[in-house]
Structures are given as structure tokens and as C-alpha cells.
Amino acid sequence: MTFEQFLQYRPTRRTFALFGHPVEHSVSPELHTFLLGRAGIDADYIAIDVPPESLGAAVARAREILSGFNVTIPHKQAILPLLDGCDDRVRALGACNTVRVEAGRLTGYNTDFDGFARALERDYDPAGKSALLLGAGGVAQVIARVLHAQGARLCVAARRPEQAHALAEACGAHSTGFDSLPSASFSLVVNATPVGMSPAENGLPAALPDGVQYVFDTIYNPPLTRLLREARSCGARGQNGLAMLVIQGAAAEDIWLDTHTPEPILLDAERLLLARLAQKRLLQIHGRRNIALSGFMGCGKSTVGRALADALGFDFVDADVEIERVHGPISEIFRTQGEPAFRRLESACLTQLAGRERTVIALGGGAMVFPQNFELLRERCLVCWLDVPVEFCHRNLIGDTTRPLLRHEDLLGGISMLYRQRRTHYERNCHLALRADAPVEQVVRALLSEI
């Protein structure tokens, strides 16, 4: 919604909002609509593009028609003199991201502090650890104080050394230049810069220092930034900014509504936003409308595929089941017509399935052995290879008598031989590969993050 439209807006029920500039890529409306719905609150949440010069008029209108609102860049500091009051955290940080409206009175709060603190403490304890904070802007101001409060030995690095020095001095930390990072060692690295954010996803804010154990990247689009990939490659754990976003958003609603959002709802909100991001990125970044899962028989394509489709709100189709629906049992096709005839039917089926939209397709175990099938799918489907150990497939295939290519007394030996023959084809004929010998929900989350 534009600022001009907001001035004319007449709410029909309780309304909350986001003030920012710009706001078109914000996921706050989706997040708060979900949270309000789960809380059973009959209300609207709208994003309003408020240019800096219009903030005063927007705030005046908010006093009249809103029940509360969030504030994002570039208004977190500019709004302070327009408030009637604020809590101690806003005073300490010099920034406000949440405003409660009560009888026309505006009270400011900052939920970013709790958002970062609670997201980090889920997975990593920074107490006594050496921590490197990349950036010295608004988000970094909050994070520096969280890490200081949690007992980390903090060092701040920024492109502008004077900013890093000022922030470090304000919270009893050290500062350093980016040029000295390779020689330093830190257990925790936090990126509070926009470097690596979509669409410039190849950006790397800094090379990871020696000894890093955990990386927190405040960026959530892409969910798996280059920095997080670098961390994974050197054996470090990490997370993106999605949990921080959800927690601070829920904390804002708790302030507006005098409620407490339980942890399971926070986790549901994270899953929802991750799936929404994957939906958008599938088309906007990858230029594709479907997802095809490849891999050896028994790797979990159908199980993972159904769960992935459910998360995305997509249709699901198992290519082998579709072939059997039209042509009868695959084992019978192999027996009476031979494998070449089956592969022709399979290619024809994939041609038809590739024309669908918003569909997750579980491919047959041998489909990607044939390059022409990858060519049929690659333009409209993101082909994802579920890579699992042979032993994982063996456990899933014990007792399965429907596989015409596994009629061996030595089942594990037969699987191993066929897997060796196919593995190179799986690697070559896919857009992305994912280790998938984990619980289904974990595999789905990893797939959504990779997309």
C-alpha cells in the first residue's frame, strides 16, 4: 500500500501495519497474518511504503486508525521523537521497531534484541566464546549488545573502521579491519551486513576466520547464503535470519495483544515462511515451475516428495505410479515387453508431467540414467538428487518384491552393483544434490533451504 492510499484507508476491523521504505519484498504481512490467525484474532496486517518525508503524517494517521505497527528501514531512529513513550531497551539501543497504539498514545519497543538472542540460544551458547560481528549498522547495534550481555568476547569489523570502533567502544568490545581477519581466530561469526542477500547472492561479507564453530547470518533470502555454505564446507554449524525474523515479529504481536506466542507456533511460522520463500525462488531465481526428485530406488523420493509438496502447497505425482495407472504393473511391463519398452513409456510419461505446474514429481530410480529424460525435465523442473548411502536403500527395500531389476538372492550386493552403475548419472543429471539419509522433515527443510 502506498502512503497516499494509507491516508485514505478506512479499516473495517483491528488493523496492524508495517512502516518502511521500500516494503514490496517484505514477508511481514504473511508472517503476521499467520500469527494473528493462529491466535484467533480477527485483524488485518498491511505493509505501507512510507517515504522518509512522510513519516510524521503516517504516524499521525496511525494514532487514529491502527492498533499497532512495526517500523523498519529507514524509520527505526527517525520515529523516536514522534513517540509518546518507549521502553528502556529503545532508550539503550536508540532504535524502535514496534509501536503499540492505545487510545491514540504511541509507545515504542524494540523486539530485535529478543529476536536475535532467542534465535541464537536455541542452537549456540556464546558465553565466553570469541565472537566476530560483521557490520556496524542498525542490526549490528542490536546484536553487539546481545553478545555483550551474553558474555561473548566480541570483536566488531566493518568496511568503515570508524563505525566499527564506535560500536565496539559503546559495548566494551574490540574492533578490527577486514584486512586483518584472515590472521584472527573466532568461534562465532555473525553477519549483520546485507552482503549475500538476493539478488546479489554470490556476495561474501568476509572470509571465515580460523577456528569458526558457528555462523549466524541475519539474511534469510536466500535461506542458504554463500557465507553459510562456506561455513558448512569447513565443518561449522549455522543458521540464517529466519528464526530471528519470526521471533521478533511474534514478540511485537505479544506487545500489541498482551499474549504469549508458544514455541510450536513460532516453528510453524518459520516453516511457512521458508516454504513461501522456496515457492518464489523456484520461479524467480531458478525459472522453473516444478520440482523433480531423483535418486536410487528406496532413497525416499515418494515419502519426501509428498511432504515437500504438502509444505509448498503443490500437487504430488509419483512417475512410476502414473505409468502403472495407464499401462499396468511395471514388473509385468518388464516381463512381457522388456526394459527398453518400459523406458519409452517412462519418457512419454515424463514429457507429460513436465508440462504441469506447481507439482513435485518423484522420478523412477532409473529415469536419470538416460540423459534424454533430464533434457525433457530440465527446462520446467528443478531436478534434485536425493543422495543416500547404499545401506539406507537396502533397509527400505528389504521385503519389496515389486522391483524387476532387484531379483537377486544377495539383495545388498545387487543394490550395490546397480547403484555404482547409476551414481554418476544421478550426479550429472541434476540441478542440485542433497544428502537425504535423515528424518523426512529435516530433508524437506534442507531442500527448501537449497531452493
C-alpha positions as a printed Julia matrix, in Angstrom:
451×3 Matrix{Float64}:
   0.0     0.0     0.0
   1.28    3.47   -0.82
   1.44    6.28    1.72
  -1.29    8.14   -0.15
  -3.54    5.07   -0.06
  -2.92    4.71    3.67
  -4.12    8.25    4.31
  -7.45    7.3     2.68
  -7.62    3.84    4.27
 -10.7     3.03    6.35
 -10.22   -0.17    8.35
 -13.22   -2.4     8.94
 -11.6    -4.3    11.83
  -8.49   -4.09   14.0
  -5.54   -3.28   11.81
  -1.78   -3.53   12.28
   0.85   -2.36    9.82
   4.46   -2.11    8.74
   6.04    1.28    8.01
   9.11    1.11    5.78
  10.61    2.31    2.51
  10.57    0.18    0.42
   8.29   -2.64    1.62
   7.39   -4.61   -1.52
   9.68   -7.55   -0.67
   8.73   -7.75    3.0
   7.38  -11.06    4.32
   5.9    -9.34    7.39
   2.31   -9.41    6.06
   2.5   -13.19    5.56
   4.1   -13.69    8.97
   1.65  -11.55   10.91
  -1.41  -12.79    9.03
  -0.39  -16.32   10.03
   0.32  -15.39   13.67
  -2.9   -13.41   14.04
  -4.85  -16.31   12.59
  -3.25  -18.83   14.94
  -4.03  -16.53   17.87
  -7.68  -16.37   16.78
  -7.52  -12.6    16.28
  -9.84  -11.07   13.68
  -7.48   -8.43   12.27
  -5.62   -7.21    9.19
  -1.91   -6.54    8.7
  -0.78   -4.27    5.86
   2.61   -3.09    4.59
   2.8     0.63    3.86
   5.54    2.32    1.83
   6.26    5.47    3.83
   8.89    7.81    2.34
  11.08    9.49    4.99
   9.46   12.89    4.47
   6.0    11.38    5.1
   6.73    9.6     8.37
   5.16   12.3    10.54
   1.89   12.25    8.64
   1.83    8.44    8.63
   2.32    8.34   12.4
  -0.45   10.89   12.89
  -2.79    8.71   10.84
  -1.66    5.62   12.76
  -2.81    7.23   16.02
  -6.32    7.39   14.58
  -6.81    4.02   12.85
  -4.13    1.46   13.85
  -3.86   -0.83   16.88
  -0.09   -1.16   16.48
   2.61   -1.1    13.85
   6.12   -2.25   13.04
   8.88    0.08   11.89
  11.7    -0.92    9.58
  14.39    0.75    7.49
  14.76    3.75    7.27
  12.48    4.78   10.15
  13.8     2.98   13.27
  15.61    6.05   14.58
  13.53    8.76   12.91
  10.37    7.66   14.69
  11.77    8.2    18.2
  10.78   11.88   18.59
   7.27   11.06   17.33
   6.56    8.62   20.17
   4.81    9.43   23.44
   6.96    6.97   25.35
   9.29    4.0    24.96
  10.78    1.18   26.99
  14.32    1.0    28.39
  15.57   -1.12   25.51
  14.62    1.52   22.93
  16.45    4.1    25.03
  19.55    1.92   25.23
  19.58    0.98   21.54
  18.37    4.26   20.11
  16.07    2.36   17.75
  12.42    1.26   17.72
  10.84   -1.46   15.6
   7.45   -1.92   17.31
   4.82    0.62   18.34
   1.77   -0.06   20.46
  -1.19    2.25   19.89
  -3.54    2.63   22.83
  -6.17    5.38   22.92
  -4.07    7.37   20.48
  -0.92    7.07   22.6
   2.21    5.63   20.94
   4.68    3.55   22.96
   7.85    2.26   21.31
   9.58   -1.09   21.84
  12.48   -2.99   20.3
  11.95   -6.71   19.73
  15.05   -7.21   17.57
  17.1    -7.79   20.74
  14.98  -10.76   21.83
  14.7   -11.96   18.24
  18.45  -12.44   17.86
  19.07  -13.57   21.44
  16.41  -16.28   21.41
  17.26  -17.48   17.89
  20.94  -17.87   18.79
  20.37  -19.52   22.17
  18.34  -22.29   20.51
  21.48  -23.58   18.87
  24.62  -21.97   20.33
  25.82  -20.53   23.65
  28.19  -17.59   23.06
  29.19  -17.18   26.72
  32.97  -16.99   27.0
  33.41  -17.53   23.25
  35.29  -15.27   20.86
  32.75  -13.65   18.53
  33.24  -11.66   15.34
  30.45   -9.29   14.3
  30.5    -8.2    10.66
  28.87   -4.81   10.23
  28.17   -1.76   12.39
  24.75   -0.61   11.16
  21.35   -0.75   12.82
  21.08   -4.54   13.11
  24.68   -4.78   14.29
  23.98   -2.25   17.04
  21.41   -4.64   18.5
  23.46   -7.8    18.0
  26.56   -6.3    19.6
  24.64   -5.59   22.78
  23.1    -9.06   22.82
  26.5   -10.72   22.51
  27.96   -8.43   25.16
  25.07   -9.26   27.51
  25.52  -12.98   26.86
  29.18  -12.89   27.82
  30.87  -13.23   24.43
  34.34  -11.79   23.83
  33.29   -9.52   21.0
  35.18   -8.01   18.1
  33.44   -5.75   15.55
  34.58   -5.44   11.92
  33.11   -3.07    9.34
  34.03   -1.56    5.98
  34.27    1.79    7.73
  36.7     1.29   10.65
  35.43    4.37   12.49
  31.93    2.85   12.69
  33.32   -0.44   13.97
  35.4     1.39   16.57
  32.45    3.48   17.79
  30.2     0.42   18.18
  32.94   -1.59   19.89
  33.62    1.25   22.31
  29.91    1.57   23.14
  29.65   -2.04   24.31
  33.12   -2.75   25.69
  34.36   -4.71   22.7
  37.3    -4.6    20.31
  37.28   -3.62   16.65
  39.31   -4.7    13.65
  39.65   -4.04    9.97
  38.57   -6.53    7.32
  42.17   -6.84    6.14
  43.27   -8.41    9.44
  40.55  -11.07    9.62
  42.44  -13.95    7.96
  45.01  -13.92   10.79
  42.42  -13.91   13.58
  40.55  -16.83   15.17
  36.9   -16.71   16.28
  34.42  -19.34   17.47
  31.3   -17.4    16.42
  30.77  -15.22   13.35
  27.65  -13.08   12.9
  26.92  -11.32    9.61
  24.88   -8.16   10.12
  25.56   -6.74    6.66
  23.37   -7.13    3.54
  26.24   -8.74    1.61
  25.0   -12.02    0.12
  21.33  -11.03    0.07
  19.21  -11.8    -3.0
  19.61  -10.94   -5.83
  23.4   -10.5    -5.28
  23.71  -13.98   -3.79
  27.37  -14.55   -4.65
  28.47  -11.85   -2.22
  30.66  -12.86    0.71
  30.94  -10.32    3.55
  34.33  -11.68    4.63
  36.42  -14.81    4.53
  35.68  -17.03    7.51
  38.43  -16.92   10.14
  40.2   -19.94   11.58
  38.5   -21.91   14.32
  34.94  -20.9    13.5
  32.35  -23.21   15.08
  29.12  -21.37   14.35
  27.91  -18.8    11.8
  24.76  -16.7    12.18
  23.76  -14.86    9.01
  20.95  -12.35    9.56
  20.0   -12.69    5.87
  17.11  -15.08    5.17
  16.79  -14.68    1.37
  18.48  -16.82    0.17
  17.96  -19.16    3.12
  21.36  -20.72    2.45
  23.74  -17.83    1.8
  27.22  -18.16    0.41
  28.56  -17.46    3.9
  26.54  -20.35    5.35
  27.72  -22.62    2.54
  31.32  -21.68    3.33
  30.65  -22.45    6.98
  29.24  -25.87    6.11
  32.23  -26.67    3.91
  34.61  -26.09    6.83
  32.55  -28.12    9.3
  30.87  -25.24   11.14
  27.19  -25.14   12.05
  24.96  -22.14   11.44
  21.57  -20.57   10.81
  20.03  -17.79    8.76
  17.9   -14.88    9.95
  14.51  -16.54    9.56
  14.09  -17.56   13.2
  15.17  -14.08   14.31
  12.56  -12.55   11.99
   9.77  -14.77   13.3
  10.66  -14.34   16.98
  10.84  -10.56   16.8
   7.55  -10.47   14.85
   5.8   -12.67   17.39
   7.19  -10.54   20.22
   5.63   -7.48   18.56
   2.23   -9.19   18.47
   2.61  -10.19   22.11
   3.1    -6.49   22.93
   0.05   -5.43   20.91
  -2.23   -8.19   22.17
  -0.9    -8.86   25.7
  -0.34  -12.51   24.76
   2.5   -15.05   24.64
   3.18  -16.92   21.4
   4.16  -20.55   22.18
   7.28  -22.08   20.65
   5.41  -24.59   18.42
   3.65  -21.71   16.65
   6.99  -19.96   16.11
   8.35  -23.12   14.49
   5.23  -23.43   12.31
   5.69  -19.82   11.2
   9.32  -20.49   10.26
   8.29  -23.49    8.18
   5.59  -21.44    6.47
   7.94  -18.58    5.55
  10.65  -20.96    4.37
   8.14  -22.67    2.07
   6.86  -19.32    0.77
  10.41  -18.24    0.0
  11.05  -21.51   -1.82
   7.89  -21.04   -3.9
   9.01  -17.59   -5.01
  12.63  -18.57   -5.59
  11.69  -21.63   -7.64
  10.17  -19.36  -10.28
  12.03  -16.07   -9.82
  15.57  -17.39   -9.24
  15.53  -20.83  -10.86
  12.96  -20.08  -13.57
  11.09  -23.34  -13.02
   7.58  -24.33  -12.0
   8.01  -27.9   -10.74
  10.42  -29.95   -8.65
  11.55  -33.44   -9.68
  13.21  -35.75   -7.14
  15.69  -38.25   -8.49
  17.74  -40.95   -6.82
  18.13  -44.67   -6.36
  15.12  -46.83   -5.54
  14.43  -46.79   -1.82
  16.06  -43.4    -1.23
  12.75  -41.87   -0.12
  11.67  -39.91   -3.19
   7.96  -40.61   -2.72
   7.94  -40.04    1.04
   9.99  -36.86    0.84
   8.08  -35.75   -2.26
   4.69  -35.94   -0.55
   5.98  -33.98    2.45
   7.66  -31.4     0.2
   4.51  -30.96   -1.88
   2.46  -30.54    1.28
   4.84  -27.84    2.58
   4.75  -25.95   -0.72
   1.05  -26.39   -1.4
   1.96  -28.23   -4.64
   0.47  -31.33   -6.23
   2.42  -34.57   -5.92
   2.78  -37.3    -8.51
   4.87  -40.47   -8.48
   6.02  -41.15  -12.04
   6.06  -44.93  -11.56
   2.55  -44.89  -10.1
   1.38  -42.78  -13.04
   2.88  -45.26  -15.52
   1.17  -48.14  -13.75
  -2.14  -46.28  -13.72
  -2.06  -46.07  -17.51
  -0.14  -49.19  -18.56
  -0.37  -51.69  -15.7
   2.26  -53.07  -13.29
   5.86  -52.14  -14.12
   7.03  -55.65  -13.26
   4.64  -57.0   -15.89
   5.85  -54.48  -18.5
   9.44  -55.61  -17.86
   8.41  -59.27  -18.07
   6.35  -59.08  -21.25
   7.9   -56.19  -23.18
  11.37  -55.71  -21.72
  13.16  -52.73  -20.2
  13.54  -50.72  -23.48
   9.75  -50.66  -23.87
   9.34  -49.5   -20.29
  11.9   -46.71  -20.78
   9.95  -45.45  -23.8
   6.77  -45.35  -21.72
   8.69  -43.62  -18.93
   9.99  -40.89  -21.26
   6.5   -40.3   -22.63
   5.16  -40.02  -19.09
   7.88  -37.53  -18.09
   7.11  -35.41  -21.15
   3.52  -35.13  -19.95
   4.45  -34.49  -16.32
   6.97  -31.79  -17.22
   4.11  -29.72  -18.63
   2.43  -29.45  -15.26
   2.73  -26.51  -12.87
   3.27  -26.42   -9.1
   3.96  -30.14   -8.92
   6.52  -32.27   -7.09
   7.42  -35.32   -9.19
   9.04  -38.45   -7.74
  11.04  -40.0   -10.58
  11.72  -43.67  -11.07
  15.11  -44.88   -9.88
  16.42  -45.33  -13.41
  14.93  -42.23  -15.04
  18.04  -40.03  -14.79
  20.29  -42.77  -16.17
  19.05  -41.62  -19.57
  20.19  -38.06  -20.45
  17.19  -37.51  -22.71
  14.93  -37.67  -19.65
  16.91  -34.92  -17.95
  16.56  -32.84  -21.11
  12.79  -33.4   -21.01
  12.6   -32.1   -17.45
  15.33  -29.52  -17.06
  13.53  -26.5   -18.56
  10.45  -26.68  -16.32
  11.59  -28.78  -13.36
  14.27  -28.23  -10.75
  15.81  -31.72  -10.61
  17.02  -32.57   -7.1
  19.05  -35.7    -6.42
  18.43  -37.35   -3.03
  21.85  -38.8    -2.24
  21.83  -41.57    0.35
  24.15  -44.47    1.28
  23.51  -47.87   -0.28
  22.72  -49.27    3.16
  19.86  -46.76    3.54
  18.25  -48.01    0.32
  18.85  -51.61    1.34
  16.93  -51.16    4.6
  13.99  -49.64    2.73
  13.92  -52.35    0.05
  14.01  -55.44    2.26
  10.84  -57.4     1.54
   9.97  -55.35   -1.58
   9.23  -57.83   -4.37
   7.98  -55.3    -6.93
  11.38  -54.17   -8.28
  12.11  -56.02  -11.54
  15.81  -55.08  -11.52
  16.42  -56.43   -7.99
  15.65  -60.11   -8.4
  18.84  -61.18   -6.59
  19.38  -63.62   -3.74
  22.02  -61.2    -2.47
  19.86  -58.07   -2.21
  22.58  -55.8    -0.83
  25.03  -56.99   -3.46
  22.52  -56.37   -6.24
  21.7   -52.91   -4.92
  25.38  -52.02   -4.57
  26.2   -53.1    -8.12
  23.28  -51.2    -9.67
  23.94  -48.12   -7.53
  27.56  -47.96   -8.68
  26.36  -48.05  -12.28
  23.85  -45.23  -11.74
  25.56  -42.85   -9.34
  27.46  -40.89  -11.99
  24.22  -40.34  -13.91
  22.48  -39.02  -10.79
  25.35  -36.61  -10.21
  25.48  -35.42  -13.8
  21.74  -35.12  -14.44
  20.55  -32.86  -11.62
  20.44  -29.18  -10.69
  21.21  -29.76   -7.03
  22.21  -32.67   -4.82
  21.23  -33.2    -1.21
  22.27  -35.76    1.39
  18.92  -37.28    2.35
  19.51  -40.04    4.94
  17.82  -38.02    7.7
  14.3   -37.65    9.12
  11.82  -36.58    6.44
  11.06  -33.18    7.99
  14.78  -32.43    8.14
  15.27  -33.4     4.49
  12.31  -31.24    3.42
  13.68  -28.24    5.33
  17.09  -28.75    3.72
  15.5   -28.94    0.26
  13.51  -25.76    0.83
  16.68  -24.01    2.02
  18.65  -25.18   -1.02
  15.99  -23.85   -3.37
